[in-house]
């Protein structure tokens, strides 16, 4: 039997404006209003409820400079050999990759031995004197339309021969991707686990009243482009396939669509249908189709809708996680806190017990690390991490504007987030809050990172 689509009710212009204003202030930022203490909370942690929750950490981690230097790998990356308009930018991609992941200390170019004299080889002595542990050398050759990129990784302890070599052939537009791929392998060779420099981040960008776009960029901020076609689109999320899903606001409500659907509804209903996340071949989302904001799931085509929560409080922001768990935000204990449940809606558990306004949960994808990043309000909005097993909390941002909407990289080595500092933008940092680097300027919110 085909899915029956609900009949749409047109909302008046005045009502639509009020809805939009409320949405942008609350739901679009995944912020929900504090409610009075509710009776009959349907979770097993009632014993933890108090009139006031303990505060979130008030200070970030104190950085021990000496300790962090000793744990990073010292690496040199001279400009590659070949046409300067290609080789300098290509080498800078490698330097940027290994800097952003916070596992490397990329030595400044002024300290390098004479790279031109070395060619694609290295002389161990000068590099060893600088306590360099690894060196990347490269060359670009070919025609204007077709280039060959040769890259070598040298490990100083292994001697003058490269321990990893790769040759790529393609167009100038493919060079960045080739360097990302090589750096993924360098990280794997030197740390035992590959990086994810080929991935992307999606986010919503507010361009003014009545205009918000869903955009996507390479993880380092390059190739930034618009995904949505409607005037008001928001709340993007990546499916495991890499496809981007998001929400569109219209005068008759809000629906869910995906990239490539030309902003046509894929999942809709009366009121607001929004905030998609894809787990195990189903879409989990928030909807007000029955009056209150609850969580639902459906097939990828919008059929077989199942209601997962039934509570008088607001339930929003579902996020897929490892081990068959879904994180979400609920005010069922009086103020917004983060909960988890199984994909079928069972086994609801509260997982944040500090702070009085926690939202935008993001799971670390690694099943061995029970970590949730989230936005907490402690003075202002900042990024925190909670270990859901030990209940240890870590504050990552502080004193630099409003920071919110964290998203983990696939290997949990980096977090993307939006910040209002310095005019606003999209930032990346490591999971200790170190190395906070802006990758895109301007309006950015509700961030998602591709698998």
GROMACS .gro file of C-alpha atoms in nm:
model
  451
    1UNK     CA    1   0.000   0.000   0.000
    2UNK     CA    2   0.139   0.340  -0.099
    3UNK     CA    3   0.218   0.597   0.165
    4UNK     CA    4  -0.072   0.838   0.213
    5UNK     CA    5   0.052   1.195   0.214
    6UNK     CA    6  -0.132   1.428   0.450
    7UNK     CA    7  -0.336   1.710   0.306
    8UNK     CA    8  -0.150   2.039   0.342
    9UNK     CA    9  -0.298   2.333   0.530
   10UNK     CA   10  -0.182   2.672   0.410
   11UNK     CA   11  -0.049   2.893   0.685
   12UNK     CA   12  -0.128   3.266   0.676
   13UNK     CA   13   0.153   3.509   0.599
   14UNK     CA   14   0.142   3.639   0.956
   15UNK     CA   15   0.146   3.286   1.100
   16UNK     CA   16   0.428   3.186   0.867
   17UNK     CA   17   0.638   3.482   0.978
   18UNK     CA   18   0.576   3.400   1.343
   19UNK     CA   19   0.661   3.036   1.276
   20UNK     CA   20   0.980   3.130   1.095
   21UNK     CA   21   1.088   3.369   1.370
   22UNK     CA   22   1.025   3.109   1.638
   23UNK     CA   23   1.197   2.839   1.436
   24UNK     CA   24   1.511   3.038   1.370
   25UNK     CA   25   1.537   3.128   1.737
   26UNK     CA   26   1.467   2.779   1.866
   27UNK     CA   27   1.441   2.477   1.642
   28UNK     CA   28   1.684   2.592   1.374
   29UNK     CA   29   1.952   2.621   1.637
   30UNK     CA   30   1.818   2.307   1.802
   31UNK     CA   31   1.741   2.510   2.112
   32UNK     CA   32   1.428   2.423   2.306
   33UNK     CA   33   1.261   2.628   2.577
   34UNK     CA   34   1.287   2.525   2.939
   35UNK     CA   35   0.963   2.380   3.068
   36UNK     CA   36   0.832   2.346   3.421
   37UNK     CA   37   0.926   2.028   3.601
   38UNK     CA   38   0.717   1.746   3.453
   39UNK     CA   39   0.562   1.458   3.641
   40UNK     CA   40   0.584   1.098   3.526
   41UNK     CA   41   0.917   1.112   3.344
   42UNK     CA   42   0.949   0.782   3.158
   43UNK     CA   43   1.316   0.708   3.213
   44UNK     CA   44   1.500   0.513   3.477
   45UNK     CA   45   1.710   0.799   3.614
   46UNK     CA   46   1.453   0.986   3.823
   47UNK     CA   47   1.679   0.950   4.125
   48UNK     CA   48   1.924   1.192   3.963
   49UNK     CA   49   1.671   1.474   3.930
   50UNK     CA   50   1.730   1.783   4.140
   51UNK     CA   51   1.590   2.133   4.137
   52UNK     CA   52   1.919   2.259   3.994
   53UNK     CA   53   2.168   2.053   3.796
   54UNK     CA   54   2.541   2.067   3.877
   55UNK     CA   55   2.719   2.316   3.654
   56UNK     CA   56   2.917   2.217   3.348
   57UNK     CA   57   3.298   2.260   3.367
   58UNK     CA   58   3.379   2.629   3.395
   59UNK     CA   59   3.730   2.608   3.250
   60UNK     CA   60   3.887   2.446   2.946
   61UNK     CA   61   4.181   2.208   2.972
   62UNK     CA   62   4.506   2.375   3.076
   63UNK     CA   63   4.748   2.322   2.790
   64UNK     CA   64   5.090   2.193   2.892
   65UNK     CA   65   5.297   2.318   2.601
   66UNK     CA   66   5.595   2.092   2.667
   67UNK     CA   67   5.377   1.782   2.691
   68UNK     CA   68   5.188   1.850   2.370
   69UNK     CA   69   5.510   1.916   2.179
   70UNK     CA   70   5.659   1.585   2.284
   71UNK     CA   71   5.360   1.387   2.163
   72UNK     CA   72   5.343   1.543   1.817
   73UNK     CA   73   5.538   1.410   1.520
   74UNK     CA   74   5.786   1.664   1.380
   75UNK     CA   75   5.755   1.664   1.001
   76UNK     CA   76   5.900   1.874   0.720
   77UNK     CA   77   5.713   1.940   0.395
   78UNK     CA   78   5.915   2.152   0.150
   79UNK     CA   79   5.744   2.295  -0.157
   80UNK     CA   80   5.717   2.028  -0.423
   81UNK     CA   81   5.932   2.041  -0.735
   82UNK     CA   82   5.782   2.160  -1.062
   83UNK     CA   83   5.571   2.456  -1.178
   84UNK     CA   84   5.552   2.700  -0.884
   85UNK     CA   85   5.183   2.785  -0.941
   86UNK     CA   86   5.103   2.419  -0.870
   87UNK     CA   87   5.375   2.295  -0.637
   88UNK     CA   88   5.348   2.559  -0.365
   89UNK     CA   89   4.969   2.525  -0.322
   90UNK     CA   90   4.990   2.144  -0.336
   91UNK     CA   91   5.251   2.134  -0.059
   92UNK     CA   92   5.039   2.375   0.144
   93UNK     CA   93   4.748   2.129   0.126
   94UNK     CA   94   4.970   1.867   0.291
   95UNK     CA   95   5.091   2.112   0.556
   96UNK     CA   96   4.735   2.215   0.633
   97UNK     CA   97   4.608   1.856   0.659
   98UNK     CA   98   4.876   1.751   0.904
   99UNK     CA   99   4.838   2.071   1.105
  100UNK     CA  100   4.459   2.050   1.139
  101UNK     CA  101   4.467   1.692   1.267
  102UNK     CA  102   4.684   1.812   1.559
  103UNK     CA  103   4.909   1.505   1.555
  104UNK     CA  104   5.200   1.674   1.380
  105UNK     CA  105   5.431   1.968   1.429
  106UNK     CA  106   5.486   2.092   1.074
  107UNK     CA  107   5.824   2.265   1.072
  108UNK     CA  108   5.834   2.616   0.920
  109UNK     CA  109   5.990   2.641   0.575
  110UNK     CA  110   6.272   2.869   0.696
  111UNK     CA  111   6.415   2.577   0.894
  112UNK     CA  112   6.438   2.334   0.601
  113UNK     CA  113   6.770   2.223   0.454
  114UNK     CA  114   6.826   2.312   0.089
  115UNK     CA  115   6.537   2.115  -0.058
  116UNK     CA  116   6.632   2.196  -0.418
  117UNK     CA  117   6.978   2.047  -0.367
  118UNK     CA  118   6.824   1.730  -0.228
  119UNK     CA  119   6.568   1.685  -0.508
  120UNK     CA  120   6.329   1.402  -0.427
  121UNK     CA  121   6.587   1.246  -0.193
  122UNK     CA  122   6.689   1.357   0.155
  123UNK     CA  123   7.012   1.394   0.344
  124UNK     CA  124   6.954   1.241   0.686
  125UNK     CA  125   7.203   1.456   0.878
  126UNK     CA  126   7.049   1.804   0.838
  127UNK     CA  127   6.697   1.676   0.906
  128UNK     CA  128   6.809   1.472   1.207
  129UNK     CA  129   6.982   1.776   1.355
  130UNK     CA  130   6.642   1.949   1.368
  131UNK     CA  131   6.493   1.642   1.543
  132UNK     CA  132   6.270   1.589   1.242
  133UNK     CA  133   6.098   1.252   1.244
  134UNK     CA  134   5.953   1.249   0.892
  135UNK     CA  135   5.970   1.439   0.563
  136UNK     CA  136   5.733   1.455   0.266
  137UNK     CA  137   5.885   1.531  -0.075
  138UNK     CA  138   5.696   1.570  -0.402
  139UNK     CA  139   5.718   1.671  -0.767
  140UNK     CA  140   5.462   1.771  -1.032
  141UNK     CA  141   5.523   1.728  -1.403
  142UNK     CA  142   5.323   1.702  -1.724
  143UNK     CA  143   5.110   1.926  -1.943
  144UNK     CA  144   4.862   2.200  -1.853
  145UNK     CA  145   4.573   1.953  -1.874
  146UNK     CA  146   4.735   1.636  -1.737
  147UNK     CA  147   4.981   1.619  -1.449
  148UNK     CA  148   5.179   1.352  -1.271
  149UNK     CA  149   5.221   1.395  -0.896
  150UNK     CA  150   5.494   1.188  -0.731
  151UNK     CA  151   5.504   1.188  -0.350
  152UNK     CA  152   5.750   1.029  -0.107
  153UNK     CA  153   5.738   0.982   0.270
  154UNK     CA  154   6.072   0.954   0.447
  155UNK     CA  155   6.105   0.837   0.808
  156UNK     CA  156   6.435   0.964   0.943
  157UNK     CA  157   6.488   0.661   1.165
  158UNK     CA  158   6.456   0.432   0.862
  159UNK     CA  159   6.735   0.596   0.662
  160UNK     CA  160   6.750   0.784   0.332
  161UNK     CA  161   6.511   0.563   0.134
  162UNK     CA  162   6.138   0.651   0.127
  163UNK     CA  163   5.911   0.425   0.331
  164UNK     CA  164   5.601   0.516   0.127
  165UNK     CA  165   5.579   0.633  -0.233
  166UNK     CA  166   5.276   0.706  -0.448
  167UNK     CA  167   5.234   0.841  -0.802
  168UNK     CA  168   4.908   1.001  -0.919
  169UNK     CA  169   4.798   1.111  -1.265
  170UNK     CA  170   4.513   1.349  -1.334
  171UNK     CA  171   4.400   1.703  -1.406
  172UNK     CA  172   4.505   2.012  -1.207
  173UNK     CA  173   4.164   2.007  -1.039
  174UNK     CA  174   4.241   1.664  -0.896
  175UNK     CA  175   4.571   1.757  -0.730
  176UNK     CA  176   4.414   1.857  -0.397
  177UNK     CA  177   4.239   1.520  -0.375
  178UNK     CA  178   4.562   1.337  -0.453
  179UNK     CA  179   4.746   1.519  -0.173
  180UNK     CA  180   4.460   1.448   0.071
  181UNK     CA  181   4.480   1.079  -0.021
  182UNK     CA  182   4.856   1.067   0.031
  183UNK     CA  183   4.828   1.243   0.368
  184UNK     CA  184   4.564   0.991   0.476
  185UNK     CA  185   4.822   0.720   0.412
  186UNK     CA  186   5.099   0.917   0.587
  187UNK     CA  187   4.889   0.938   0.903
  188UNK     CA  188   4.818   0.565   0.882
  189UNK     CA  189   5.186   0.484   0.828
  190UNK     CA  190   5.302   0.697   1.123
  191UNK     CA  191   5.017   0.642   1.371
  192UNK     CA  192   4.856   0.311   1.272
  193UNK     CA  193   4.521   0.464   1.173
  194UNK     CA  194   4.440   0.650   0.852
  195UNK     CA  195   4.296   1.001   0.853
  196UNK     CA  196   3.988   1.127   0.669
  197UNK     CA  197   4.112   1.426   0.474
  198UNK     CA  198   3.887   1.335   0.180
  199UNK     CA  199   3.566   1.399   0.376
  200UNK     CA  200   3.321   1.693   0.369
  201UNK     CA  201   3.128   1.913   0.609
  202UNK     CA  202   2.774   2.041   0.556
  203UNK     CA  203   2.620   2.338   0.734
  204UNK     CA  204   2.344   2.597   0.716
  205UNK     CA  205   2.428   2.957   0.633
  206UNK     CA  206   2.196   3.246   0.717
  207UNK     CA  207   2.210   3.509   0.441
  208UNK     CA  208   1.945   3.746   0.579
  209UNK     CA  209   1.572   3.757   0.657
  210UNK     CA  210   1.392   3.482   0.470
  211UNK     CA  211   1.709   3.321   0.330
  212UNK     CA  212   1.910   3.031   0.466
  213UNK     CA  213   2.111   2.787   0.254
  214UNK     CA  214   2.244   2.438   0.312
  215UNK     CA  215   2.603   2.428   0.190
  216UNK     CA  216   2.880   2.169   0.169
  217UNK     CA  217   3.259   2.204   0.154
  218UNK     CA  218   3.567   1.988   0.173
  219UNK     CA  219   3.663   1.929   0.534
  220UNK     CA  220   3.928   2.204   0.511
  221UNK     CA  221   3.683   2.465   0.377
  222UNK     CA  222   3.766   2.441   0.007
  223UNK     CA  223   3.510   2.382  -0.270
  224UNK     CA  224   3.235   2.547  -0.067
  225UNK     CA  225   2.907   2.532  -0.259
  226UNK     CA  226   2.530   2.553  -0.219
  227UNK     CA  227   2.326   2.233  -0.196
  228UNK     CA  228   1.970   2.357  -0.139
  229UNK     CA  229   1.757   2.548  -0.390
  230UNK     CA  230   1.479   2.674  -0.162
  231UNK     CA  231   1.482   3.009   0.016
  232UNK     CA  232   1.494   2.862   0.367
  233UNK     CA  233   1.684   2.534   0.413
  234UNK     CA  234   1.861   2.411   0.726
  235UNK     CA  235   1.962   2.123   0.955
  236UNK     CA  236   2.178   1.916   0.715
  237UNK     CA  237   2.286   1.562   0.790
  238UNK     CA  238   2.493   1.305   0.598
  239UNK     CA  239   2.363   0.957   0.525
  240UNK     CA  240   2.618   0.672   0.545
  241UNK     CA  241   2.632   0.689   0.164
  242UNK     CA  242   2.748   1.051   0.180
  243UNK     CA  243   2.414   1.188   0.057
  244UNK     CA  244   2.302   1.510   0.227
  245UNK     CA  245   1.956   1.533   0.384
  246UNK     CA  246   1.809   1.855   0.521
  247UNK     CA  247   1.492   2.045   0.612
  248UNK     CA  248   1.302   2.309   0.412
  249UNK     CA  249   1.066   2.568   0.561
  250UNK     CA  250   0.769   2.685   0.353
  251UNK     CA  251   0.447   2.878   0.414
  252UNK     CA  252   0.263   2.551   0.481
  253UNK     CA  253   0.509   2.400   0.727
  254UNK     CA  254   0.841   2.221   0.712
  255UNK     CA  255   0.948   1.903   0.533
  256UNK     CA  256   1.258   1.688   0.481
  257UNK     CA  257   1.435   1.647   0.149
  258UNK     CA  258   1.773   1.534   0.020
  259UNK     CA  259   2.034   1.654  -0.225
  260UNK     CA  260   1.933   1.574  -0.580
  261UNK     CA  261   1.560   1.586  -0.508
  262UNK     CA  262   1.540   1.954  -0.617
  263UNK     CA  263   1.402   2.040  -0.273
  264UNK     CA  264   1.088   1.832  -0.333
  265UNK     CA  265   0.943   1.678  -0.013
  266UNK     CA  266   1.065   1.330   0.073
  267UNK     CA  267   0.918   1.317   0.425
  268UNK     CA  268   0.638   1.554   0.520
  269UNK     CA  269   0.340   1.592   0.751
  270UNK     CA  270   0.129   1.855   0.923
  271UNK     CA  271   0.328   2.121   1.107
  272UNK     CA  272   0.706   2.079   1.128
  273UNK     CA  273   0.894   1.775   0.995
  274UNK     CA  274   1.266   1.832   1.032
  275UNK     CA  275   1.615   1.741   1.155
  276UNK     CA  276   1.681   1.414   0.967
  277UNK     CA  277   1.950   1.164   1.060
  278UNK     CA  278   2.005   0.831   0.882
  279UNK     CA  279   2.063   0.508   1.077
  280UNK     CA  280   2.051   0.150   0.947
  281UNK     CA  281   1.856   0.238   0.635
  282UNK     CA  282   1.591   0.451   0.810
  283UNK     CA  283   1.541   0.824   0.856
  284UNK     CA  284   1.496   0.947   1.213
  285UNK     CA  285   1.343   1.291   1.250
  286UNK     CA  286   1.146   1.537   1.462
  287UNK     CA  287   0.782   1.612   1.382
  288UNK     CA  288   0.489   1.805   1.531
  289UNK     CA  289   0.232   1.612   1.324
  290UNK     CA  290   0.050   1.507   1.641
  291UNK     CA  291   0.075   1.847   1.809
  292UNK     CA  292   0.379   1.801   2.032
  293UNK     CA  293   0.737   1.771   1.911
  294UNK     CA  294   0.818   1.398   1.906
  295UNK     CA  295   1.068   1.165   1.737
  296UNK     CA  296   0.974   0.941   1.444
  297UNK     CA  297   1.142   0.718   1.188
  298UNK     CA  298   1.055   0.614   0.834
  299UNK     CA  299   1.192   0.438   0.532
  300UNK     CA  300   1.415   0.643   0.303
  301UNK     CA  301   1.118   0.715   0.075
  302UNK     CA  302   0.911   0.851   0.363
  303UNK     CA  303   0.687   0.545   0.401
  304UNK     CA  304   0.626   0.326   0.706
  305UNK     CA  305   0.642   0.610   0.958
  306UNK     CA  306   0.685   0.496   1.319
  307UNK     CA  307   0.640   0.713   1.627
  308UNK     CA  308   0.922   0.659   1.877
  309UNK     CA  309   0.849   0.897   2.167
  310UNK     CA  310   0.525   0.978   2.349
  311UNK     CA  311   0.591   1.237   2.612
  312UNK     CA  312   0.431   1.574   2.696
  313UNK     CA  313   0.775   1.740   2.690
  314UNK     CA  314   0.958   1.844   2.375
  315UNK     CA  315   1.178   1.578   2.208
  316UNK     CA  316   1.408   1.697   1.926
  317UNK     CA  317   1.747   1.657   1.755
  318UNK     CA  318   1.788   1.284   1.692
  319UNK     CA  319   2.145   1.184   1.608
  320UNK     CA  320   2.268   0.841   1.501
  321UNK     CA  321   2.537   0.679   1.709
  322UNK     CA  322   2.733   0.353   1.733
  323UNK     CA  323   2.609   0.041   1.911
  324UNK     CA  324   2.252   0.094   1.786
  325UNK     CA  325   2.195   0.407   1.996
  326UNK     CA  326   2.019   0.729   1.905
  327UNK     CA  327   2.095   1.050   2.095
  328UNK     CA  328   1.830   1.320   2.129
  329UNK     CA  329   1.737   1.625   2.333
  330UNK     CA  330   1.439   1.636   2.567
  331UNK     CA  331   1.295   1.872   2.826
  332UNK     CA  332   1.115   1.586   3.003
  333UNK     CA  333   1.307   1.660   3.325
  334UNK     CA  334   1.232   2.030   3.313
  335UNK     CA  335   1.525   2.163   3.113
  336UNK     CA  336   1.691   2.049   2.791
  337UNK     CA  337   1.917   1.749   2.850
  338UNK     CA  338   2.058   1.477   2.626
  339UNK     CA  339   1.913   1.128   2.626
  340UNK     CA  340   1.978   0.807   2.434
  341UNK     CA  341   1.749   0.529   2.319
  342UNK     CA  342   1.756   0.227   2.091
  343UNK     CA  343   1.652   0.274   1.729
  344UNK     CA  344   1.307   0.132   1.806
  345UNK     CA  345   1.246   0.391   2.080
  346UNK     CA  346   1.311   0.156   2.374
  347UNK     CA  347   1.561   0.183   2.660
  348UNK     CA  348   1.547   0.561   2.702
  349UNK     CA  349   1.830   0.683   2.926
  350UNK     CA  350   1.945   1.027   3.029
  351UNK     CA  351   2.317   1.085   2.966
  352UNK     CA  352   2.387   1.448   3.067
  353UNK     CA  353   2.351   1.536   3.434
  354UNK     CA  354   2.536   1.867   3.443
  355UNK     CA  355   2.424   2.201   3.307
  356UNK     CA  356   2.070   2.329   3.260
  357UNK     CA  357   2.054   2.370   2.881
  358UNK     CA  358   2.228   2.100   2.675
  359UNK     CA  359   2.158   2.047   2.305
  360UNK     CA  360   2.290   1.943   1.959
  361UNK     CA  361   2.438   1.603   2.054
  362UNK     CA  362   2.699   1.447   1.826
  363UNK     CA  363   2.829   1.092   1.872
  364UNK     CA  364   3.192   0.996   1.825
  365UNK     CA  365   3.155   0.732   1.546
  366UNK     CA  366   3.414   0.500   1.707
  367UNK     CA  367   3.218   0.233   1.901
  368UNK     CA  368   3.508   0.192   2.146
  369UNK     CA  369   3.476   0.556   2.260
  370UNK     CA  370   3.145   0.634   2.437
  371UNK     CA  371   3.179   1.007   2.374
  372UNK     CA  372   2.909   1.263   2.301
  373UNK     CA  373   2.993   1.620   2.205
  374UNK     CA  374   2.721   1.877   2.266
  375UNK     CA  375   2.642   2.245   2.305
  376UNK     CA  376   2.601   2.356   2.665
  377UNK     CA  377   2.505   2.687   2.814
  378UNK     CA  378   2.751   2.783   3.086
  379UNK     CA  379   2.759   3.162   3.081
  380UNK     CA  380   2.734   3.150   2.700
  381UNK     CA  381   2.708   2.867   2.450
  382UNK     CA  382   3.015   2.642   2.434
  383UNK     CA  383   3.123   2.295   2.323
  384UNK     CA  384   3.153   2.011   2.575
  385UNK     CA  385   3.217   1.636   2.566
  386UNK     CA  386   3.071   1.379   2.802
  387UNK     CA  387   3.185   1.021   2.843
  388UNK     CA  388   2.848   0.847   2.869
  389UNK     CA  389   2.997   0.560   3.072
  390UNK     CA  390   3.215   0.743   3.326
  391UNK     CA  391   3.022   1.074   3.328
  392UNK     CA  392   3.347   1.268   3.285
  393UNK     CA  393   3.295   1.609   3.125
  394UNK     CA  394   3.540   1.817   2.922
  395UNK     CA  395   3.494   2.177   2.815
  396UNK     CA  396   3.649   2.259   2.475
  397UNK     CA  397   3.567   2.627   2.411
  398UNK     CA  398   3.545   2.931   2.635
  399UNK     CA  399   3.556   3.309   2.612
  400UNK     CA  400   3.551   3.327   2.232
  401UNK     CA  401   3.195   3.417   2.137
  402UNK     CA  402   2.909   3.168   2.101
  403UNK     CA  403   3.028   2.817   2.005
  404UNK     CA  404   2.780   2.546   1.911
  405UNK     CA  405   2.674   2.256   1.688
  406UNK     CA  406   2.974   2.018   1.710
  407UNK     CA  407   3.030   1.741   1.454
  408UNK     CA  408   3.291   1.463   1.479
  409UNK     CA  409   3.525   1.357   1.202
  410UNK     CA  410   3.485   0.986   1.113
  411UNK     CA  411   3.798   0.893   1.312
  412UNK     CA  412   3.703   1.111   1.614
  413UNK     CA  413   4.033   1.297   1.584
  414UNK     CA  414   3.872   1.630   1.498
  415UNK     CA  415   3.556   1.825   1.573
  416UNK     CA  416   3.395   2.087   1.350
  417UNK     CA  417   3.175   2.354   1.508
  418UNK     CA  418   3.029   2.696   1.441
  419UNK     CA  419   3.144   3.008   1.626
  420UNK     CA  420   3.048   3.375   1.634
  421UNK     CA  421   3.408   3.486   1.708
  422UNK     CA  422   3.576   3.727   1.464
  423UNK     CA  423   3.263   3.773   1.258
  424UNK     CA  424   3.156   3.410   1.264
  425UNK     CA  425   3.255   3.098   1.079
  426UNK     CA  426   3.313   2.726   1.074
  427UNK     CA  427   3.602   2.595   1.286
  428UNK     CA  428   3.792   2.272   1.345
  429UNK     CA  429   3.967   2.164   1.667
  430UNK     CA  430   4.095   1.845   1.825
  431UNK     CA  431   3.893   1.665   2.097
  432UNK     CA  432   4.089   1.841   2.373
  433UNK     CA  433   3.998   2.185   2.241
  434UNK     CA  434   4.347   2.253   2.100
  435UNK     CA  435   4.429   2.403   1.760
  436UNK     CA  436   4.099   2.584   1.697
  437UNK     CA  437   4.122   2.691   1.333
  438UNK     CA  438   3.870   2.867   1.113
  439UNK     CA  439   3.811   2.694   0.781
  440UNK     CA  440   3.521   2.911   0.655
  441UNK     CA  441   3.416   3.268   0.736
  442UNK     CA  442   3.063   3.401   0.774
  443UNK     CA  443   2.737   3.255   0.898
  444UNK     CA  444   2.748   2.884   0.984
  445UNK     CA  445   2.533   2.662   1.205
  446UNK     CA  446   2.403   2.304   1.248
  447UNK     CA  447   2.720   2.134   1.127
  448UNK     CA  448   2.747   1.777   0.999
  449UNK     CA  449   3.056   1.576   0.894
  450UNK     CA  450   3.041   1.311   0.621
  451UNK     CA  451   3.130   0.946   0.692
   0.00000   0.00000   0.00000
